Amino acid sequence: MSAKKTSLKDIAQKAGVSTALVSYVLNGKEKESRVGQEIAAKIKEIAKELHYQPNHLAKSLRSGKTHTIGLIIADISNPFFANIARVVEDEAKKNGYTVIIGSSDENPDKSRDLLNVLINRQVDGFIIVSSEDSAEQVQDLKAKGIPFVLLDRYFPDIQTDFVSTDHYQAAYDAGNHLVSSGYKRIGMIAYKSQLFHMQERIRGYQDALKDNKIPFQKAWLKKVRFSYIESEVRATIDELMAMKPPIDALIFATYGLAINGLKYFNELRLRVPDDLAIVSFGQAEVFDLYYCPITYLKQPIGLLGQTAVGLLVNKIKDHQKGPAQILMKAELIVRASSKTKFPE
Amino acid sequence: MSAKKTSLKDIAQKAGVSTALVSYVLNGKEKESRVGQEIAAKIKEIAKELHYQPNHLAKSLRSGKTHTIGLIIADISNPFFANIARVVEDEAKKNGYTVIIGSSDENPDKSRDLLNVLINRQVDGFIIVSSEDSAEQVQDLKAKGIPFVLLDRYFPDIQTDFVSTDHYQAAYDAGNHLVSSGYKRIGMIAYKSQLFHMQERIRGYQDALKDNKIPFQKAWLKKVRFSYIESEVRATIDELMAMKPPIDALIFATYGLAINGLKYFNELRLRVPDDLAIVSFGQAEVFDLYYCPITYLKQPIGLLGQTAVGLLVNKIKDHQKGPAQILMKAELIVRASSKTKFPE
DNA sequence: AATAGTTGCTTAATCGTTTAAGCAGATTAA
DNA sequence: TTAATCTGCTTAAACGATTAAGCAACTATT
């Protein structure tokens, strides 16, 4: 059976000293606490011999720090977020933190729930990919003085730390690229959402058209609801292709939209890029494997995650510091799905 | 700033009683502990008023239970495992447990590391998707008396609880299906691995051929190393197609292998299923989106995860109970990639 | 009236750490 | 010589909960 865990007391007893001394030595405070060299060495040896592992619970209870980070992501089945999770976990570990991941599934109730559970578990701070209608939750965290960093999505009206892609610029680049590749009637399918990053993607797309002297047509921009993604993506594609003339290029504002759209293209036997050029946000194996590889916006996942952890750890360690707000550039990876159009 | 958390003491003070009484009331032990009705009501009210939330650390330190489960998966970037993680998380929450996820990335060192970190964090038990060379770690857990359940992969030589797909049967079904669809020269690309589930997949494939009176050819079975997956998948496909005659159908033993294989097919301009029929393990959007939807083995992810959590929670709660060993059936989802072969 | 039993509460130990404070004895300074 | 300082250790409180044990003050029993 499990040989009972060794505690400070066990070591203290075996060494014939008090637990205080053992604690000092094992925390490297020998100097400040004026511990004798001999006994220090002895303590260390005994600790090793007994395979001493400190009890995190006790430590945390005493110190108020758990060395645990709560990561709340919007949707773990999205590979972008799954990869974010992996990066955050790795980086946190390097900094001596453990991560507890929760997926809010784009649902504010679930998100609040998770937040509460994790606050209750005394996490030292949060990294959050916010979901719809969660601005209030962010305000709450702020009010409670709990350290957190927003990742990928942020609220322009709330002063917070955040690390995000420049969604506006990314969408602008996408639109611009399609125009320079000869496309003239460029649509976008986005989510119906108040979230700022979505607004920015839409704005970037519109500005790209404008700056290229292509008058934006309202019917080119479609917004679908997250919960009805499958049916609504189909319906909007039908609409976009039924226009006279139909669009000749389409930007998907997220990975999920692209998946549903591409599936429907296959059903319709629409050919990419001849019938319709494509650029998409998100990144995944799918984009490589599609019969016509998809041009996409590559977000700097590794850097995003690492920076967020770095920021958070700093915030946890010394409370001062003004808010850090970091925008990173997405890289447009050009593939066959947006190849230069053969003049009509 | 953060209104200091309320503790039992605060409530006790405000109610003018001892913390013991408060504890009894708030844990529903009013009856056993003979607490007066009036004071009980008062305590409850004050607790609500002060938004009392018990401190998990203190509770855990005292009770030795953290209500936390460690989930160690082999590779979080694999959507199969990502989904497992989601299911486990949800189910655990329903049972009042929090999950800490770690990805071992198929690396035994990382796996041991994770195990240690989480043991140290006093998780109550583990759900583990074992990686290569981790049998010893499983033995250790057993020896230490820490409750755990193996998920999806298990060791036939070690008596443990596990919940797994019947990998043998799944592979057998795949092979059988290809034969009945008219394919005669059926290859398999698998991992070079000691892990039992991989052995079983290989055995199932071989037995399917045998039972259908197709003599198995050694050159049809290729094993690649996880760390060199990209180059080795390409090399083995070259070999398989260079045979005289080449194979006419191929089973991918995992999702990762399929991704790499399909990518290479695109490069080679091999057509599925005309040049080569495909069945794959794993499941993902990719299989829907490929120009020719891929026949795959659908593992009962939800049930696997839920059962594992259920088993573990039971084990944690009452230590006795003999090992539960559960095998579930994968469903073969037939798509165009394995459609009946036009007679040669 | 004496005893036993019940009711309603408190006390204090405990889980495993950390750390301020204090106490001898040795050394140095004046 | 006496005080001040240094050295090496111990004591004990604290973090926030749980819970066995005990103590009054009643009520019921004989």
mmCIF file of N, CA and C in Angstrom, chain B residues 70-74 100-104 111 114-115 118 126-130:
data_model
loop_
_atom_site.group_PDB
_atom_site.id
_atom_site.type_symbol
_atom_site.label_atom_id
_atom_site.label_comp_id
_atom_site.label_asym_id
_atom_site.label_seq_id
_atom_site.Cartn_x
_atom_site.Cartn_y
_atom_site.Cartn_z
ATOM 1 N N GLY B 70 -7.115 14.129 -12.336
ATOM 2 C CA GLY B 70 -6.077 14.406 -13.320
ATOM 3 C C GLY B 70 -6.369 13.620 -14.596
ATOM 4 N N LEU B 71 -6.407 14.316 -15.703
ATOM 5 C CA LEU B 71 -6.639 13.642 -16.986
ATOM 6 C C LEU B 71 -5.371 13.761 -17.801
ATOM 7 N N ILE B 72 -4.769 12.625 -18.093
ATOM 8 C CA ILE B 72 -3.543 12.668 -18.895
ATOM 9 C C ILE B 72 -3.832 12.046 -20.239
ATOM 10 N N ILE B 73 -3.747 12.855 -21.278
ATOM 11 C CA ILE B 73 -4.027 12.322 -22.597
ATOM 12 C C ILE B 73 -2.771 12.322 -23.437
ATOM 13 N N ALA B 74 -2.796 11.480 -24.450
ATOM 14 C CA ALA B 74 -1.570 11.234 -25.200
ATOM 15 C C ALA B 74 -1.215 12.390 -26.125
ATOM 16 N N ILE B 100 -7.981 18.502 -14.155
ATOM 17 C CA ILE B 100 -6.749 19.125 -14.632
ATOM 18 C C ILE B 100 -6.220 18.265 -15.766
ATOM 19 N N ILE B 101 -6.104 18.879 -16.932
ATOM 20 C CA ILE B 101 -5.711 18.137 -18.120
ATOM 21 C C ILE B 101 -4.228 18.305 -18.392
ATOM 22 N N GLY B 102 -3.579 17.252 -18.798
ATOM 23 C CA GLY B 102 -2.203 17.377 -19.248
ATOM 24 C C GLY B 102 -1.996 16.523 -20.477
ATOM 25 N N SER B 103 -1.227 17.024 -21.408
ATOM 26 C CA SER B 103 -0.944 16.249 -22.614
ATOM 27 C C SER B 103 0.468 15.696 -22.538
ATOM 28 N N SER B 104 0.590 14.398 -22.685
ATOM 29 C CA SER B 104 1.928 13.799 -22.577
ATOM 30 C C SER B 104 2.650 13.815 -23.916
ATOM 31 N N SER B 111 4.982 12.300 -19.571
ATOM 32 C CA SER B 111 3.886 11.652 -18.866
ATOM 33 C C SER B 111 4.208 11.480 -17.389
ATOM 34 N N LEU B 114 4.044 14.840 -15.603
ATOM 35 C CA LEU B 114 2.662 15.237 -15.349
ATOM 36 C C LEU B 114 2.095 14.497 -14.164
ATOM 37 N N LEU B 115 2.316 13.200 -14.178
ATOM 38 C CA LEU B 115 1.832 12.364 -13.092
ATOM 39 C C LEU B 115 2.344 12.906 -11.760
ATOM 40 N N LEU B 118 0.810 16.203 -10.701
ATOM 41 C CA LEU B 118 -0.587 16.090 -10.281
ATOM 42 C C LEU B 118 -0.743 15.297 -8.982
ATOM 43 N N PHE B 126 -6.850 9.492 -11.317
ATOM 44 C CA PHE B 126 -6.442 9.794 -12.682
ATOM 45 C C PHE B 126 -7.290 9.078 -13.723
ATOM 46 N N ILE B 127 -7.460 9.751 -14.848
ATOM 47 C CA ILE B 127 -7.899 9.069 -16.047
ATOM 48 C C ILE B 127 -6.747 9.221 -17.029
ATOM 49 N N ILE B 128 -6.307 8.112 -17.579
ATOM 50 C CA ILE B 128 -5.065 8.150 -18.353
ATOM 51 C C ILE B 128 -5.216 7.499 -19.720
ATOM 52 N N VAL B 129 -4.837 8.232 -20.730
ATOM 53 C CA VAL B 129 -4.642 7.630 -22.035
ATOM 54 C C VAL B 129 -3.139 7.411 -22.145
ATOM 55 N N SER B 130 -2.715 6.201 -21.950
ATOM 56 C CA SER B 130 -1.298 5.909 -21.785
ATOM 57 C C SER B 130 -0.503 6.161 -23.046
#
